[in-house]
Short mmCIF file of C-alpha atoms in Angstrom, two decimals:
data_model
loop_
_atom_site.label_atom_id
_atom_site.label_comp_id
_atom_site.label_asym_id
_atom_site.label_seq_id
_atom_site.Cartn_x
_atom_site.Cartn_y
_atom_site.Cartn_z
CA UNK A 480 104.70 111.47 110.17
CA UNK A 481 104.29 108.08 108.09
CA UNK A 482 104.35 108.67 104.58
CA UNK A 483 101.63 107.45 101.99
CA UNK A 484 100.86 103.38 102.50
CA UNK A 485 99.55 101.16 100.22
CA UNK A 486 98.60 97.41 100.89
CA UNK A 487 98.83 95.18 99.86
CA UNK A 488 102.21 95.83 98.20
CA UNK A 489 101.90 92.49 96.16
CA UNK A 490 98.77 91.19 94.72
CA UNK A 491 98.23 88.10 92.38
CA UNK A 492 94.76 87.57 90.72
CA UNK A 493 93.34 84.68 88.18
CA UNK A 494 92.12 86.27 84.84
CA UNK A 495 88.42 86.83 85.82
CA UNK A 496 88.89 88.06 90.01
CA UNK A 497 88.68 91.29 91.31
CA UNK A 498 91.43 93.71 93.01
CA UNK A 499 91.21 95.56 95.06
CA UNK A 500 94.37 98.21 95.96
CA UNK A 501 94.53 100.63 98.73
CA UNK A 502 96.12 103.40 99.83
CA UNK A 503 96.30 105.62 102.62
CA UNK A 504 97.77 109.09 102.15
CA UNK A 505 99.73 111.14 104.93
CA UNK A 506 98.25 112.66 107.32
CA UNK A 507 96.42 115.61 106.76
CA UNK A 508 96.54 114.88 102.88
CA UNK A 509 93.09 115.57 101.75
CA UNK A 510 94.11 115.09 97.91
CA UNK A 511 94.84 111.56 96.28
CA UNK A 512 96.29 110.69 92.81
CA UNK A 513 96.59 107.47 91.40
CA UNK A 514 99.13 106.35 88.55
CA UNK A 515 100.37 103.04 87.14
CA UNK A 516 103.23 101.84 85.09
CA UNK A 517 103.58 99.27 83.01
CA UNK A 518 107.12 97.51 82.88
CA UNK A 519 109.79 99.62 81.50
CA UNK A 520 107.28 102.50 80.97
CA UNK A 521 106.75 105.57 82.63
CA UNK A 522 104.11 105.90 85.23
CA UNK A 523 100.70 107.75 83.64
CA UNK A 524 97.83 109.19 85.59
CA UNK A 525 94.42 107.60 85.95
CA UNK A 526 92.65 109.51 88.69
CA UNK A 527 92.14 112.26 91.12
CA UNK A 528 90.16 112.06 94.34
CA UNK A 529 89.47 114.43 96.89
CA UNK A 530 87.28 112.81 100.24
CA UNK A 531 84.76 111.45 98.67
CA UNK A 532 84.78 113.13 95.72
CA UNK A 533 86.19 112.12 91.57
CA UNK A 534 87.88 115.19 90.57
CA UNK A 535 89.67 113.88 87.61
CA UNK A 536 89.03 110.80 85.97
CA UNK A 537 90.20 111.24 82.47
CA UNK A 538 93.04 108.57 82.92
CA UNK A 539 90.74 106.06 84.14
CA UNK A 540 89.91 103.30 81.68
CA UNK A 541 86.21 103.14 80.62
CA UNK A 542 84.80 99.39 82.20
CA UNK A 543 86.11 97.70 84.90
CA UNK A 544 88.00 100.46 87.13
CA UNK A 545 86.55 102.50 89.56
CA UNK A 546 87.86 104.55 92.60
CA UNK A 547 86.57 106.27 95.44
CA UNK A 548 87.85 107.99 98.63
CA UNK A 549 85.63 107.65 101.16
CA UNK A 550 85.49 110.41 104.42
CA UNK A 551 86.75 107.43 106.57
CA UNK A 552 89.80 105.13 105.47
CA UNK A 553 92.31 104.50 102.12
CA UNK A 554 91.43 105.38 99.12
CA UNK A 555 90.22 102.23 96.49
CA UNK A 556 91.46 101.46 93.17
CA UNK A 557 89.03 98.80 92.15
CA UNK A 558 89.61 96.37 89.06
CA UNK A 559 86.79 93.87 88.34
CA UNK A 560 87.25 90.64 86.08
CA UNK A 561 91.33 91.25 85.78
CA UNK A 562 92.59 90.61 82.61
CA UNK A 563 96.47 89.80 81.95
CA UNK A 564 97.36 93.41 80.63
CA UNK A 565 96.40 94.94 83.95
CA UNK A 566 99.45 93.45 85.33
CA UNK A 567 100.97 96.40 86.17
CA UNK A 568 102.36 98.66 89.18
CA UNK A 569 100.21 100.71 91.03
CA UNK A 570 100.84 103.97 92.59
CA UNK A 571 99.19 106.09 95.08
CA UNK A 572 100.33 109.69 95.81
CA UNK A 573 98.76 112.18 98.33
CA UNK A 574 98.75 115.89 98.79
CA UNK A 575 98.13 118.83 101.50
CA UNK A 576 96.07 121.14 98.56
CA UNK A 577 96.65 121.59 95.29
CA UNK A 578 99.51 123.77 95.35
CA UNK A 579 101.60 121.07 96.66
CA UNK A 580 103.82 118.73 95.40
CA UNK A 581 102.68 114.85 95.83
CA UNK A 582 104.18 112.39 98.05
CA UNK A 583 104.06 108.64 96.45
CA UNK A 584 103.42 105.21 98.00
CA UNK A 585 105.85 102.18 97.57
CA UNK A 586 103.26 101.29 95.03
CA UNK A 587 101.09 97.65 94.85
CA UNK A 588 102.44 95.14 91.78
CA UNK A 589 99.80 93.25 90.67
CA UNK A 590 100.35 90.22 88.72
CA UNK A 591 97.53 88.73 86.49
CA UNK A 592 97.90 85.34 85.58
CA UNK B 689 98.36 118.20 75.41
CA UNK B 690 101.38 118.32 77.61
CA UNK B 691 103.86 115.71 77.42
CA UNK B 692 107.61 114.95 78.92
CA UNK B 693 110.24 113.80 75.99
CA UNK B 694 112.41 112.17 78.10
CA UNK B 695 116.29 110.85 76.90
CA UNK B 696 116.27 107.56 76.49
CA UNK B 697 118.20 104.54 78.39
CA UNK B 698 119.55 103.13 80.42
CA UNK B 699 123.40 105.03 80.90
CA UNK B 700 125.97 103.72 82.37
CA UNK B 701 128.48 105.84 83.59
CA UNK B 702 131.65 105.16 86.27
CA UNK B 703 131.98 106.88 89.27
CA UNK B 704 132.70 110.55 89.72
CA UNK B 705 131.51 111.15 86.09
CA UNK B 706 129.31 113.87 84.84
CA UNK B 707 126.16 113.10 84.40
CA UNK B 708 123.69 114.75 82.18
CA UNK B 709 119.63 113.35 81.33
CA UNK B 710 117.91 115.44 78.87
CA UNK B 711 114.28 116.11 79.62
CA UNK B 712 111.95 118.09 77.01
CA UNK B 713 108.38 119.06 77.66
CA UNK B 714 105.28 120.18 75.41
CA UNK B 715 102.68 122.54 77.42
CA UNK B 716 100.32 125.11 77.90
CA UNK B 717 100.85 128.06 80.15
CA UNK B 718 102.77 127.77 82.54
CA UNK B 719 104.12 124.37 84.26
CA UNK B 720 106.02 123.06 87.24
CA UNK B 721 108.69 120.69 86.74
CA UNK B 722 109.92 117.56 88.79
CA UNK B 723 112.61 115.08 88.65
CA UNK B 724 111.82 111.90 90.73
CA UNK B 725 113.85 109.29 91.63
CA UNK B 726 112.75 105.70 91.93
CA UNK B 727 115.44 103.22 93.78
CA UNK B 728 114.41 99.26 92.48
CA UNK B 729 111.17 98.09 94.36
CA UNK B 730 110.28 101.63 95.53
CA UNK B 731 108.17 104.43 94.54
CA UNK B 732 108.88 107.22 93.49
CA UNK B 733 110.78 110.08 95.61
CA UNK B 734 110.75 113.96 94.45
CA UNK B 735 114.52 114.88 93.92
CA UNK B 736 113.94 118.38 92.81
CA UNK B 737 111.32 120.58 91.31
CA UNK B 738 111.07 124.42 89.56
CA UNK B 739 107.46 126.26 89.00
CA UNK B 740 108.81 129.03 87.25
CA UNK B 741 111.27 129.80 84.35
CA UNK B 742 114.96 130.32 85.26
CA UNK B 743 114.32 128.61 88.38
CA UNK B 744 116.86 125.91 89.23
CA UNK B 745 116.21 123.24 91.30
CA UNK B 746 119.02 120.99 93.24
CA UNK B 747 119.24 118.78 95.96
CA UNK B 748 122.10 116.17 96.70
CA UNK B 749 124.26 117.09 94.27
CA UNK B 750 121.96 116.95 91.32
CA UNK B 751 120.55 120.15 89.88
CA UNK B 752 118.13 120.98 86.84
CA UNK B 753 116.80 124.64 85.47
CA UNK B 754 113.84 125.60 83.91
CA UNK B 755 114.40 126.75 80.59
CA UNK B 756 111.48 128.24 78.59
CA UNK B 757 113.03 129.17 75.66
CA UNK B 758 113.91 125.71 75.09
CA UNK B 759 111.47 123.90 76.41
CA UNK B 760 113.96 122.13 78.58
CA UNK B 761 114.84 120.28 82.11
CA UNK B 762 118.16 118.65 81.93
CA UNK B 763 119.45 117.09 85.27
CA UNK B 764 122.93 117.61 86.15
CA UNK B 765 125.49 116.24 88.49
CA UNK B 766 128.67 117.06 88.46
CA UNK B 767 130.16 113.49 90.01
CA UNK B 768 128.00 110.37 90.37
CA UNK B 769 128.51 107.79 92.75
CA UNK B 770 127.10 104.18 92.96
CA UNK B 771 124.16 104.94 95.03
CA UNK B 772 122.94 106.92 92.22
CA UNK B 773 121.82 104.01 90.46
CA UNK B 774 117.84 104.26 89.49
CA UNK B 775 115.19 105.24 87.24
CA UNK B 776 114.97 108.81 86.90
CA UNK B 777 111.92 110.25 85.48
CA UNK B 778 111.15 113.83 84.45
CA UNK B 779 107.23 115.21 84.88
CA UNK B 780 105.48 118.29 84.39
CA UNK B 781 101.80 119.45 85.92
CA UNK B 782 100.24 122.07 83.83
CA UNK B 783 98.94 125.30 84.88
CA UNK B 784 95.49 124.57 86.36
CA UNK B 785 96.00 121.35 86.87
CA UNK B 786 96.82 118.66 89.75
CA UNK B 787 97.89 115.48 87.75
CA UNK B 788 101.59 114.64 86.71
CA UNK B 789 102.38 113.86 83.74
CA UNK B 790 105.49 111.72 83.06
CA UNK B 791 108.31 110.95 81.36
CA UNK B 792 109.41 107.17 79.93
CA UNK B 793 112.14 107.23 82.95
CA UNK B 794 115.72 106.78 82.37
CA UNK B 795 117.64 103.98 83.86
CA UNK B 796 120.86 104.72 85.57
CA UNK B 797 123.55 102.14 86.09
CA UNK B 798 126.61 103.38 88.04
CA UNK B 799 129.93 101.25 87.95
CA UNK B 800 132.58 101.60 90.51
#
């Protein structure tokens, strides 16, 4: 069973660009978290998916990011006009249910310049 | 809101020493508790977990037990070796709710 794959796993954007992360949980995950961490910080939630549905977006900043989980293929963490503090590590983790414990990604490191 | 107090870094240590990594939490209810692991350029692997109090998680060596009266999550192991070097971090997910919430990680440096 693979585990939880994200692409790409490196990711360098001008100031002003668009990224655009995926992930792909296990199979037969149905539930999707993703986190990032900043350098030399612990990682902190920003969203909750179930197939195409938000469950929990309270991490999420308020312009620019946006997720989804569509019934067919990876989850997308999408960041319009990048700005230098979004440099960051990204990490996807998937579920079974809720009563579960999550299963993380290798993460995507995206470096604005 | 809940939150993971986490002892700072990084720790060095030689090998075959005892290793402890105090981990404090702040929540509602009920939580679970986790200790990841996260080996450089990786993400993040469970090493153990607990979902109720007195419960005492292990798994290669390392072990950690929920404490409620103290609030507390301290990882253990008794000898360390070199391939224990990496970030640990400590996380909680309240009662109710799916998302983890995380420690600032502690960075482990064994020396042979």
């Amino acid at each position: 069973n693979a585990g939880v794959m994200q692409n790409p796993r490196h990711l360098v954007r001008r100031r002003g660009q668009e990224a655009r992360l995926r992930c792909s949980p296990m199979k037969g995950h149905s539930h999707v978290y993703w986190y990032r961490q900043l350098p030399e910080e612990g990682l902190k939630f920003m969203v909750y998916l179930q197939k195409e549905n938000i469950i929990d977006e309270s991490g999420m900043p308020k312009e620019r990011f946006s997720a989804e989980f569509p019934k067919e293929g990876p989850s997308i963490l999408r960041i319009q006009q990048v700005v230098r503090g979004d440099s960051a590590a990204y990490f996807c983790a998937s579920s079974p249910d809720i009563y579960n414990e999550q299963f993380f990604g290798p993460g995507t490191r995206l470096t604005v310049l | 809101g809940n939150s993971v107090t986490q002892m700072e870094g990084p720790v060095t240590l030689s090998e075959e020493a005892f290793l402890t990594i105090n981990c404090t939490y702040t929540a509602t209810g009920y939580p679970s508790l986790f200790w990841y692991v996260q080996y450089p350029g990786e993400g993040l692997q469970l090493l153990l977990k607990a979902t109720k109090a007195d419960d005492k998680g292990s798994n290669k060596g390392f072990e950690a037990t929920y404490r409620k009266e103290t609030t507390s999550f301290h990882l253990e192991k008794g000898s360390v070796q070199v391939s224990d070097s990496a970030v640990y971090f400590c996380a909680l997910s309240g009662q109710g709710a799916q998302k983890l919430v995380f420690g600032q990680g502690t960075r482990l440096t064994i020396n042979p």
